[in-house]
């Protein structure tokens, strides 16, 4: 018969210590490591659990670790880095501009998509192309300009800026982080996923 017990801990550290202690106790009692599983509500929590297991020399395997990279908000960030590495990546540019933080309306996104399909060179020059910019609404134009300014800064200092600096500046200056905070009541995992992507051992991004 399976017995389910509820345990409450004052701190996350004490909870993680209990998990490690419980695993070691089970193994001492004859259980095999491979027969023990720890279920997490979201993948980002593994960033806290794994160091606790490593400190106690507990062998482990994290399954579904690719789930973080499959999250839409993480794909948005990765699209920005892809664009920095490859100015020809029209898909990355379009994905970024579809984020609500850039305030590009659907009609103007269609204009961008048409320009991308029509173009034969790099995607980034589109952000400065008068023929396209003149057709955008003021709100969409502001978002495109914000992205252009970010890319110009980061492309100009790519060899000197640490990737984590680029990551944080993108979140903050693009408005992506502000949007995530505003939506945190509905989707709290977004902030946790940004934290896990940027620095799993550091302080909260929105702290």
CSV table of N, CA, C and O in Angstrom, one decimal, residues 76-200:
chain,number,residue,atom,x,y,z
A,76,UNK,N,12.1,32.7,-27.7
A,76,UNK,CA,12.2,34.2,-28.1
A,76,UNK,C,13.6,34.7,-27.8
A,76,UNK,O,14.2,35.4,-28.6
A,77,UNK,N,14.2,34.4,-26.6
A,77,UNK,CA,15.5,34.8,-26.3
A,77,UNK,C,16.6,34.2,-27.2
A,77,UNK,O,17.5,34.9,-27.7
A,78,UNK,N,16.4,32.9,-27.5
A,78,UNK,CA,17.4,32.2,-28.4
A,78,UNK,C,17.3,32.8,-29.8
A,78,UNK,O,18.3,32.8,-30.5
A,79,UNK,N,16.1,33.2,-30.2
A,79,UNK,CA,16.0,33.8,-31.5
A,79,UNK,C,16.8,35.1,-31.6
A,79,UNK,O,17.4,35.4,-32.6
A,80,UNK,N,16.8,35.8,-30.5
A,80,UNK,CA,17.6,37.1,-30.5
A,80,UNK,C,19.1,36.8,-30.7
A,80,UNK,O,19.8,37.4,-31.4
A,81,UNK,N,19.6,35.7,-30.0
A,81,UNK,CA,21.0,35.4,-30.1
A,81,UNK,C,21.3,34.8,-31.5
A,81,UNK,O,22.4,35.0,-32.0
A,82,UNK,N,20.3,34.1,-32.1
A,82,UNK,CA,20.5,33.6,-33.4
A,82,UNK,C,20.7,34.7,-34.4
A,82,UNK,O,21.5,34.7,-35.3
A,83,UNK,N,19.9,35.8,-34.2
A,83,UNK,CA,19.9,36.9,-35.1
A,83,UNK,C,21.3,37.7,-34.9
A,83,UNK,O,21.8,38.2,-35.9
A,84,UNK,N,21.8,37.7,-33.7
A,84,UNK,CA,23.1,38.3,-33.5
A,84,UNK,C,24.2,37.5,-34.2
A,84,UNK,O,25.2,38.1,-34.8
A,85,UNK,N,24.0,36.2,-34.2
A,85,UNK,CA,25.1,35.4,-34.9
A,85,UNK,C,24.9,35.3,-36.4
A,85,UNK,O,25.8,35.0,-37.1
A,86,UNK,N,23.6,35.4,-36.8
A,86,UNK,CA,23.3,35.3,-38.3
A,86,UNK,C,22.3,36.3,-38.7
A,86,UNK,O,21.1,36.1,-38.6
A,87,UNK,N,22.8,37.5,-39.2
A,87,UNK,CA,21.9,38.5,-39.7
A,87,UNK,C,21.0,38.1,-40.8
A,87,UNK,O,20.0,38.8,-41.2
A,88,UNK,N,21.2,36.9,-41.4
A,88,UNK,CA,20.4,36.4,-42.5
A,88,UNK,C,19.1,35.7,-42.0
A,88,UNK,O,18.3,35.3,-42.8
A,89,UNK,N,19.1,35.5,-40.7
A,89,UNK,CA,18.0,34.7,-40.1
A,89,UNK,C,16.7,35.4,-40.0
A,89,UNK,O,16.3,36.0,-39.0
A,90,UNK,N,15.9,35.4,-41.1
A,90,UNK,CA,14.6,36.1,-41.1
A,90,UNK,C,13.6,35.5,-40.2
A,90,UNK,O,12.8,36.2,-39.6
A,91,UNK,N,13.7,34.2,-40.0
A,91,UNK,CA,12.7,33.6,-39.0
A,91,UNK,C,12.9,34.1,-37.6
A,91,UNK,O,12.0,34.3,-36.9
A,92,UNK,N,14.2,34.2,-37.2
A,92,UNK,CA,14.5,34.7,-35.9
A,92,UNK,C,14.0,36.2,-35.7
A,92,UNK,O,13.4,36.5,-34.7
A,93,UNK,N,14.2,37.0,-36.8
A,93,UNK,CA,13.7,38.4,-36.7
A,93,UNK,C,12.2,38.4,-36.6
A,93,UNK,O,11.7,39.2,-35.7
A,94,UNK,N,11.5,37.7,-37.4
A,94,UNK,CA,10.1,37.7,-37.3
A,94,UNK,C,9.6,37.2,-36.0
A,94,UNK,O,8.6,37.8,-35.5
A,95,UNK,N,10.2,36.2,-35.4
A,95,UNK,CA,9.7,35.6,-34.1
A,95,UNK,C,9.9,36.7,-33.1
A,95,UNK,O,9.0,36.9,-32.2
A,96,UNK,N,11.0,37.4,-33.1
A,96,UNK,CA,11.2,38.5,-32.0
A,96,UNK,C,10.1,39.5,-32.2
A,96,UNK,O,9.5,40.0,-31.2
A,97,UNK,N,9.8,39.9,-33.4
A,97,UNK,CA,8.9,41.0,-33.6
A,97,UNK,C,7.4,40.6,-33.3
A,97,UNK,O,6.6,41.5,-33.2
A,98,UNK,N,7.2,39.3,-33.2
A,98,UNK,CA,5.8,38.9,-32.8
A,98,UNK,C,5.6,38.9,-31.3
A,98,UNK,O,4.5,38.8,-30.8
A,99,UNK,N,6.7,39.2,-30.5
A,99,UNK,CA,6.5,39.3,-29.1
A,99,UNK,C,5.7,40.5,-28.7
A,99,UNK,O,6.0,41.6,-29.3
A,100,UNK,N,4.7,40.4,-27.9
A,100,UNK,CA,3.9,41.6,-27.5
A,100,UNK,C,4.7,42.8,-27.0
A,100,UNK,O,4.3,43.9,-27.1
A,101,UNK,N,5.9,42.6,-26.4
A,101,UNK,CA,6.7,43.7,-25.9
A,101,UNK,C,7.1,44.7,-27.0
A,101,UNK,O,7.3,45.8,-26.7
A,102,UNK,N,7.2,44.2,-28.2
A,102,UNK,CA,7.6,45.1,-29.3
A,102,UNK,C,6.4,45.8,-30.0
A,102,UNK,O,6.6,46.6,-30.9
A,103,UNK,N,5.2,45.5,-29.6
A,103,UNK,CA,4.0,46.2,-30.0
A,103,UNK,C,3.8,46.4,-31.5
A,103,UNK,O,3.3,47.4,-32.0
A,104,UNK,N,4.3,45.4,-32.2
A,104,UNK,CA,4.1,45.4,-33.7
A,104,UNK,C,2.8,44.7,-34.0
A,104,UNK,O,2.6,43.5,-33.7
A,105,UNK,N,1.8,45.4,-34.5
A,105,UNK,CA,0.5,44.9,-34.7
A,105,UNK,C,0.5,43.8,-35.9
A,105,UNK,O,1.4,43.8,-36.7
A,106,UNK,N,-0.6,43.0,-35.9
A,106,UNK,CA,-0.6,41.9,-36.9
A,106,UNK,C,-0.5,42.4,-38.4
A,106,UNK,O,0.2,41.8,-39.2
A,107,UNK,N,-1.1,43.6,-38.7
A,107,UNK,CA,-1.0,44.1,-40.1
A,107,UNK,C,0.5,44.5,-40.4
A,107,UNK,O,1.0,44.2,-41.5
A,108,UNK,N,1.1,45.1,-39.5
A,108,UNK,CA,2.5,45.4,-39.7
A,108,UNK,C,3.5,44.2,-39.7
A,108,UNK,O,4.5,44.2,-40.4
A,109,UNK,N,3.1,43.2,-38.9
A,109,UNK,CA,3.9,42.0,-39.0
A,109,UNK,C,3.8,41.4,-40.4
A,109,UNK,O,4.8,40.8,-40.9
A,110,UNK,N,2.6,41.5,-41.0
A,110,UNK,CA,2.4,41.0,-42.3
A,110,UNK,C,3.3,41.7,-43.3
A,110,UNK,O,3.9,41.2,-44.2
A,111,UNK,N,3.5,43.1,-43.1
A,111,UNK,CA,4.3,43.9,-43.9
A,111,UNK,C,5.8,43.4,-43.8
A,111,UNK,O,6.5,43.3,-44.8
A,112,UNK,N,6.2,43.1,-42.5
A,112,UNK,CA,7.6,42.6,-42.3
A,112,UNK,C,7.8,41.3,-43.0
A,112,UNK,O,8.8,41.0,-43.6
A,113,UNK,N,6.8,40.4,-42.9
A,113,UNK,CA,6.9,39.1,-43.5
A,113,UNK,C,7.0,39.2,-45.0
A,113,UNK,O,7.8,38.5,-45.6
A,114,UNK,N,6.2,40.0,-45.6
A,114,UNK,CA,6.3,40.2,-47.0
A,114,UNK,C,7.6,40.7,-47.4
A,114,UNK,O,8.2,40.3,-48.4
A,115,UNK,N,8.2,41.7,-46.7
A,115,UNK,CA,9.5,42.2,-47.0
A,115,UNK,C,10.6,41.2,-46.8
A,115,UNK,O,11.5,41.1,-47.6
A,116,UNK,N,10.4,40.3,-45.8
A,116,UNK,CA,11.4,39.2,-45.7
A,116,UNK,C,11.4,38.3,-46.8
A,116,UNK,O,12.4,37.8,-47.3
A,117,UNK,N,10.2,37.9,-47.3
A,117,UNK,CA,10.0,37.0,-48.4
A,117,UNK,C,10.6,37.6,-49.7
A,117,UNK,O,11.1,36.9,-50.6
A,118,UNK,N,10.4,38.9,-49.8
A,118,UNK,CA,10.8,39.6,-51.0
A,118,UNK,C,12.3,39.8,-51.1
A,118,UNK,O,13.0,39.9,-52.1
A,119,UNK,N,12.9,40.0,-49.9
A,119,UNK,CA,14.4,40.2,-49.8
A,119,UNK,C,15.2,39.0,-50.2
A,119,UNK,O,14.8,37.9,-50.1
A,120,UNK,N,16.5,39.3,-50.6
A,120,UNK,CA,17.4,38.3,-50.9
A,120,UNK,C,18.7,38.3,-50.1
A,120,UNK,O,19.5,37.4,-50.2
A,121,UNK,N,18.8,39.3,-49.3
A,121,UNK,CA,20.0,39.5,-48.4
A,121,UNK,C,19.7,39.3,-47.0
A,121,UNK,O,18.9,38.5,-46.6
A,122,UNK,N,20.5,40.0,-46.1
A,122,UNK,CA,20.4,39.9,-44.7
A,122,UNK,C,19.0,40.5,-44.2
A,122,UNK,O,18.4,41.3,-44.9
A,123,UNK,N,18.6,39.9,-43.1
A,123,UNK,CA,17.3,40.4,-42.6
A,123,UNK,C,17.4,41.7,-41.8
A,123,UNK,O,16.5,42.5,-41.9
A,124,UNK,N,18.5,41.9,-41.2
A,124,UNK,CA,18.6,43.1,-40.3
A,124,UNK,C,18.4,44.4,-41.0
A,124,UNK,O,17.9,45.4,-40.4
A,125,UNK,N,18.9,44.6,-42.2
A,125,UNK,CA,18.7,45.9,-42.9
A,125,UNK,C,17.3,46.3,-43.1
A,125,UNK,O,16.9,47.5,-43.2
A,126,UNK,N,16.3,45.3,-43.0
A,126,UNK,CA,14.9,45.6,-43.0
A,126,UNK,C,14.5,46.6,-41.9
A,126,UNK,O,13.6,47.4,-42.1
A,127,UNK,N,15.2,46.6,-40.8
A,127,UNK,CA,14.8,47.4,-39.7
A,127,UNK,C,15.1,48.9,-40.0
A,127,UNK,O,14.7,49.8,-39.2
A,128,UNK,N,15.9,49.1,-41.0
A,128,UNK,CA,16.3,50.5,-41.4
A,128,UNK,C,15.7,50.9,-42.8
A,128,UNK,O,16.0,52.0,-43.3
A,129,UNK,N,15.0,50.0,-43.4
A,129,UNK,CA,14.5,50.2,-44.8
A,129,UNK,C,13.4,51.2,-44.8
A,129,UNK,O,12.3,50.9,-44.3
A,130,UNK,N,13.6,52.4,-45.4
A,130,UNK,CA,12.5,53.4,-45.4
A,130,UNK,C,11.2,52.9,-46.0
A,130,UNK,O,10.1,53.3,-45.6
A,131,UNK,N,11.3,52.1,-47.1
A,131,UNK,CA,10.1,51.7,-47.8
A,131,UNK,C,9.2,50.8,-46.9
A,131,UNK,O,8.0,50.9,-47.0
A,132,UNK,N,9.9,50.1,-45.9
A,132,UNK,CA,9.1,49.3,-45.0
A,132,UNK,C,8.6,50.2,-43.8
A,132,UNK,O,7.5,50.2,-43.4
A,133,UNK,N,9.6,51.0,-43.2
A,133,UNK,CA,9.3,51.8,-42.0
A,133,UNK,C,8.1,52.8,-42.3
A,133,UNK,O,7.3,53.1,-41.4
A,134,UNK,N,8.1,53.3,-43.5
A,134,UNK,CA,7.0,54.3,-43.8
A,134,UNK,C,5.6,53.7,-43.8
A,134,UNK,O,4.7,54.5,-43.7
A,135,UNK,N,5.5,52.4,-43.9
A,135,UNK,CA,4.2,51.8,-43.9
A,135,UNK,C,3.8,51.3,-42.5
A,135,UNK,O,2.6,50.9,-42.4
A,136,UNK,N,4.6,51.4,-41.6
A,136,UNK,CA,4.3,51.0,-40.2
A,136,UNK,C,3.6,52.0,-39.4
A,136,UNK,O,3.8,53.2,-39.6
A,137,UNK,N,2.7,51.6,-38.5
A,137,UNK,CA,2.1,52.5,-37.6
A,137,UNK,C,3.1,53.0,-36.6
A,137,UNK,O,4.1,52.4,-36.4
A,138,UNK,N,2.8,54.1,-35.9
A,138,UNK,CA,3.7,54.7,-35.0
A,138,UNK,C,4.1,53.7,-33.8
A,138,UNK,O,5.3,53.7,-33.4
A,139,UNK,N,3.1,53.0,-33.4
A,139,UNK,CA,3.4,52.0,-32.3
A,139,UNK,C,4.3,50.9,-32.8
A,139,UNK,O,5.3,50.5,-32.1
A,140,UNK,N,4.0,50.4,-33.9
A,140,UNK,CA,4.9,49.3,-34.5
A,140,UNK,C,6.3,49.9,-34.8
A,140,UNK,O,7.3,49.2,-34.5
A,141,UNK,N,6.3,51.1,-35.3
A,141,UNK,CA,7.6,51.7,-35.6
A,141,UNK,C,8.5,51.8,-34.3
A,141,UNK,O,9.7,51.6,-34.4
A,142,UNK,N,7.9,52.2,-33.2
A,142,UNK,CA,8.6,52.3,-32.0
A,142,UNK,C,9.2,51.0,-31.6
A,142,UNK,O,10.3,50.9,-31.1
A,143,UNK,N,8.5,49.9,-31.7
A,143,UNK,CA,9.0,48.6,-31.4
A,143,UNK,C,10.1,48.2,-32.3
A,143,UNK,O,11.1,47.6,-31.8
A,144,UNK,N,10.0,48.4,-33.6
A,144,UNK,CA,11.0,48.1,-34.5
A,144,UNK,C,12.3,48.9,-34.2
A,144,UNK,O,13.4,48.3,-34.3
A,145,UNK,N,12.1,50.1,-33.9
A,145,UNK,CA,13.2,51.0,-33.6
A,145,UNK,C,13.9,50.5,-32.3
A,145,UNK,O,15.2,50.5,-32.2
A,146,UNK,N,13.2,50.1,-31.3
A,146,UNK,CA,13.8,49.6,-30.1
A,146,UNK,C,14.6,48.3,-30.3
A,146,UNK,O,15.7,48.2,-29.8
A,147,UNK,N,14.1,47.4,-31.2
A,147,UNK,CA,14.9,46.2,-31.5
A,147,UNK,C,16.1,46.6,-32.3
A,147,UNK,O,17.2,46.1,-32.0
A,148,UNK,N,16.0,47.5,-33.2
A,148,UNK,CA,17.1,48.0,-34.0
A,148,UNK,C,18.2,48.6,-33.1
A,148,UNK,O,19.4,48.3,-33.3
A,149,UNK,N,17.8,49.4,-32.1
A,149,UNK,CA,18.8,50.0,-31.2
A,149,UNK,C,19.5,48.9,-30.4
A,149,UNK,O,20.8,49.0,-30.2
A,150,UNK,N,18.8,47.9,-30.0
A,150,UNK,CA,19.4,46.8,-29.2
A,150,UNK,C,20.4,46.0,-30.0
A,150,UNK,O,21.5,45.8,-29.6
A,151,UNK,N,20.0,45.7,-31.2
A,151,UNK,CA,20.8,44.9,-32.1
A,151,UNK,C,22.1,45.7,-32.5
A,151,UNK,O,23.2,45.1,-32.5
A,152,UNK,N,21.9,47.0,-32.7
A,152,UNK,CA,23.1,47.8,-33.1
A,152,UNK,C,24.1,47.9,-31.9
A,152,UNK,O,25.3,47.7,-32.2
A,153,UNK,N,23.6,48.0,-30.7
A,153,UNK,CA,24.5,48.0,-29.5
A,153,UNK,C,25.2,46.7,-29.4
A,153,UNK,O,26.4,46.6,-29.2
A,154,UNK,N,24.5,45.6,-29.4
A,154,UNK,CA,25.1,44.3,-29.2
A,154,UNK,C,26.0,43.8,-30.3
A,154,UNK,O,27.0,43.2,-30.0
A,155,UNK,N,25.6,44.1,-31.5
A,155,UNK,CA,26.5,43.7,-32.6
A,155,UNK,C,27.8,44.5,-32.6
A,155,UNK,O,28.8,44.0,-32.9
A,156,UNK,N,27.7,45.8,-32.1
A,156,UNK,CA,28.9,46.6,-32.0
A,156,UNK,C,29.8,46.2,-30.9
A,156,UNK,O,31.0,46.6,-30.9
A,157,UNK,N,29.3,45.5,-29.9
A,157,UNK,CA,30.1,45.2,-28.7
A,157,UNK,C,30.1,43.7,-28.4
A,157,UNK,O,30.4,43.3,-27.3
A,158,UNK,N,29.8,42.9,-29.5
A,158,UNK,CA,29.7,41.4,-29.2
A,158,UNK,C,30.9,40.8,-28.7
A,158,UNK,O,30.8,39.8,-27.9
A,159,UNK,N,32.1,41.3,-29.1
A,159,UNK,CA,33.3,40.7,-28.7
A,159,UNK,C,33.7,41.0,-27.2
A,159,UNK,O,34.6,40.4,-26.6
A,160,UNK,N,33.1,42.1,-26.7
A,160,UNK,CA,33.5,42.5,-25.4
A,160,UNK,C,32.4,42.3,-24.3
A,160,UNK,O,32.7,42.2,-23.1
A,161,UNK,N,31.2,42.1,-24.7
A,161,UNK,CA,30.1,41.9,-23.8
A,161,UNK,C,29.9,40.4,-23.4
A,161,UNK,O,30.0,39.6,-24.3
A,162,UNK,N,29.8,40.1,-22.2
A,162,UNK,CA,29.5,38.7,-21.8
A,162,UNK,C,28.1,38.3,-22.2
A,162,UNK,O,27.2,39.2,-22.2
A,163,UNK,N,27.9,37.1,-22.6
A,163,UNK,CA,26.5,36.7,-23.1
A,163,UNK,C,25.5,36.9,-22.0
A,163,UNK,O,24.3,37.3,-22.4
A,164,UNK,N,25.8,36.8,-20.7
A,164,UNK,CA,24.8,37.1,-19.7
A,164,UNK,C,24.4,38.5,-19.7
A,164,UNK,O,23.2,38.9,-19.4
A,165,UNK,N,25.3,39.4,-20.0
A,165,UNK,CA,25.0,40.9,-20.1
A,165,UNK,C,24.0,41.1,-21.3
A,165,UNK,O,23.1,41.9,-21.2
A,166,UNK,N,24.3,40.5,-22.4
A,166,UNK,CA,23.5,40.6,-23.6
A,166,UNK,C,22.1,40.1,-23.2
A,166,UNK,O,21.1,40.7,-23.6
A,167,UNK,N,22.0,39.0,-22.6
A,167,UNK,CA,20.8,38.4,-22.2
A,167,UNK,C,19.9,39.3,-21.3
A,167,UNK,O,18.8,39.5,-21.6
A,168,UNK,N,20.5,39.8,-20.3
A,168,UNK,CA,19.8,40.7,-19.3
A,168,UNK,C,19.4,42.0,-20.0
A,168,UNK,O,18.3,42.5,-19.8
A,169,UNK,N,20.3,42.6,-20.8
A,169,UNK,CA,19.9,43.8,-21.5
A,169,UNK,C,18.8,43.6,-22.5
A,169,UNK,O,17.9,44.5,-22.6
A,170,UNK,N,18.8,42.4,-23.2
A,170,UNK,CA,17.7,42.2,-24.1
A,170,UNK,C,16.4,42.1,-23.3
A,170,UNK,O,15.4,42.7,-23.7
A,171,UNK,N,16.4,41.4,-22.2
A,171,UNK,CA,15.1,41.3,-21.4
A,171,UNK,C,14.6,42.6,-20.9
A,171,UNK,O,13.4,42.9,-21.0
A,172,UNK,N,15.5,43.4,-20.4
A,172,UNK,CA,15.2,44.7,-19.8
A,172,UNK,C,14.8,45.8,-20.8
A,172,UNK,O,13.8,46.5,-20.7
A,173,UNK,N,15.7,46.0,-21.8
A,173,UNK,CA,15.6,47.1,-22.7
A,173,UNK,C,14.5,46.8,-23.8
A,173,UNK,O,14.0,47.8,-24.4
A,174,UNK,N,14.2,45.6,-24.0
A,174,UNK,CA,13.2,45.2,-25.1
A,174,UNK,C,11.8,45.4,-24.5
A,174,UNK,O,10.9,45.6,-25.3
A,175,UNK,N,11.7,45.3,-23.2
A,175,UNK,CA,10.3,45.3,-22.6
A,175,UNK,C,9.8,43.9,-22.4
A,175,UNK,O,8.7,43.7,-21.8
A,176,UNK,N,10.6,42.9,-22.8
A,176,UNK,CA,10.2,41.5,-22.6
A,176,UNK,C,10.1,41.1,-21.1
A,176,UNK,O,9.1,40.5,-20.7
A,177,UNK,N,11.0,41.6,-20.3
A,177,UNK,CA,10.9,41.3,-18.8
A,177,UNK,C,9.7,42.0,-18.2
A,177,UNK,O,9.0,41.4,-17.4
A,178,UNK,N,9.5,43.3,-18.6
A,178,UNK,CA,8.4,44.0,-18.0
A,178,UNK,C,7.1,43.3,-18.4
A,178,UNK,O,6.1,43.2,-17.6
A,179,UNK,N,7.0,42.8,-19.6
A,179,UNK,CA,5.8,42.1,-20.0
A,179,UNK,C,5.6,40.8,-19.2
A,179,UNK,O,4.5,40.5,-18.8
A,180,UNK,N,6.7,40.1,-19.0
A,180,UNK,CA,6.6,38.9,-18.2
A,180,UNK,C,6.2,39.1,-16.7
A,180,UNK,O,5.4,38.4,-16.2
A,181,UNK,N,6.7,40.2,-16.2
A,181,UNK,CA,6.3,40.6,-14.8
A,181,UNK,C,4.8,40.9,-14.8
A,181,UNK,O,4.1,40.5,-13.8
A,182,UNK,N,4.3,41.7,-15.8
A,182,UNK,CA,2.9,42.0,-15.8
A,182,UNK,C,2.0,40.8,-16.0
A,182,UNK,O,0.9,40.8,-15.5
A,183,UNK,N,2.5,39.8,-16.6
A,183,UNK,CA,1.8,38.5,-16.8
A,183,UNK,C,2.1,37.5,-15.8
A,183,UNK,O,1.6,36.3,-16.0
A,184,UNK,N,2.9,37.8,-14.8
A,184,UNK,CA,3.4,36.7,-13.9
A,184,UNK,C,2.2,36.1,-13.1
A,184,UNK,O,2.4,34.9,-12.7
A,185,UNK,N,1.1,36.8,-12.8
A,185,UNK,CA,0.0,36.2,-12.1
A,185,UNK,C,-0.6,35.0,-12.9
A,185,UNK,O,-1.0,34.0,-12.4
A,186,UNK,N,-0.6,35.2,-14.2
A,186,UNK,CA,-1.2,34.2,-15.1
A,186,UNK,C,-0.2,33.1,-15.5
A,186,UNK,O,-0.5,32.0,-15.7
A,187,UNK,N,1.1,33.5,-15.7
A,187,UNK,CA,2.1,32.6,-16.1
A,187,UNK,C,3.4,32.8,-15.3
A,187,UNK,O,4.4,33.3,-15.8
A,188,UNK,N,3.4,32.4,-14.0
A,188,UNK,CA,4.6,32.6,-13.1
A,188,UNK,C,5.8,31.9,-13.6
A,188,UNK,O,6.9,32.3,-13.2
A,189,UNK,N,5.7,30.8,-14.4
A,189,UNK,CA,6.8,30.0,-14.7
A,189,UNK,C,7.7,30.7,-15.7
A,189,UNK,O,8.9,30.4,-15.9
A,190,UNK,N,7.2,31.8,-16.4
A,190,UNK,CA,8.1,32.5,-17.4
A,190,UNK,C,9.3,33.1,-16.7
A,190,UNK,O,10.4,33.0,-17.2
A,191,UNK,N,9.1,33.8,-15.6
A,191,UNK,CA,10.2,34.4,-14.9
A,191,UNK,C,11.2,33.4,-14.4
A,191,UNK,O,12.4,33.5,-14.4
A,192,UNK,N,10.7,32.2,-13.9
A,192,UNK,CA,11.5,31.1,-13.4
A,192,UNK,C,12.3,30.6,-14.6
A,192,UNK,O,13.5,30.3,-14.4
A,193,UNK,N,11.7,30.5,-15.7
A,193,UNK,CA,12.5,30.0,-16.9
A,193,UNK,C,13.5,30.9,-17.4
A,193,UNK,O,14.6,30.5,-17.8
A,194,UNK,N,13.3,32.2,-17.3
A,194,UNK,CA,14.3,33.2,-17.6
A,194,UNK,C,15.5,33.1,-16.7
A,194,UNK,O,16.6,33.1,-17.0
A,195,UNK,N,15.1,32.9,-15.4
A,195,UNK,CA,16.2,32.7,-14.4
A,195,UNK,C,17.0,31.5,-14.6
A,195,UNK,O,18.2,31.5,-14.6
A,196,UNK,N,16.4,30.4,-14.9
A,196,UNK,CA,17.1,29.1,-15.2
A,196,UNK,C,17.9,29.3,-16.5
A,196,UNK,O,19.1,28.7,-16.5
A,197,UNK,N,17.5,30.0,-17.5
A,197,UNK,CA,18.3,30.1,-18.7
A,197,UNK,C,19.5,31.0,-18.5
A,197,UNK,O,20.5,30.8,-19.0
A,198,UNK,N,19.3,32.1,-17.7
A,198,UNK,CA,20.3,33.1,-17.5
A,198,UNK,C,21.4,32.7,-16.6
A,198,UNK,O,22.6,32.8,-16.9
A,199,UNK,N,21.0,32.3,-15.4
A,199,UNK,CA,21.9,31.9,-14.3
A,199,UNK,C,21.2,31.1,-13.2
A,199,UNK,O,20.7,31.7,-12.3
A,200,UNK,N,21.2,29.8,-13.3
A,200,UNK,CA,20.5,29.0,-12.4
A,200,UNK,C,20.9,29.2,-10.9
A,200,UNK,O,20.2,28.9,-10.0
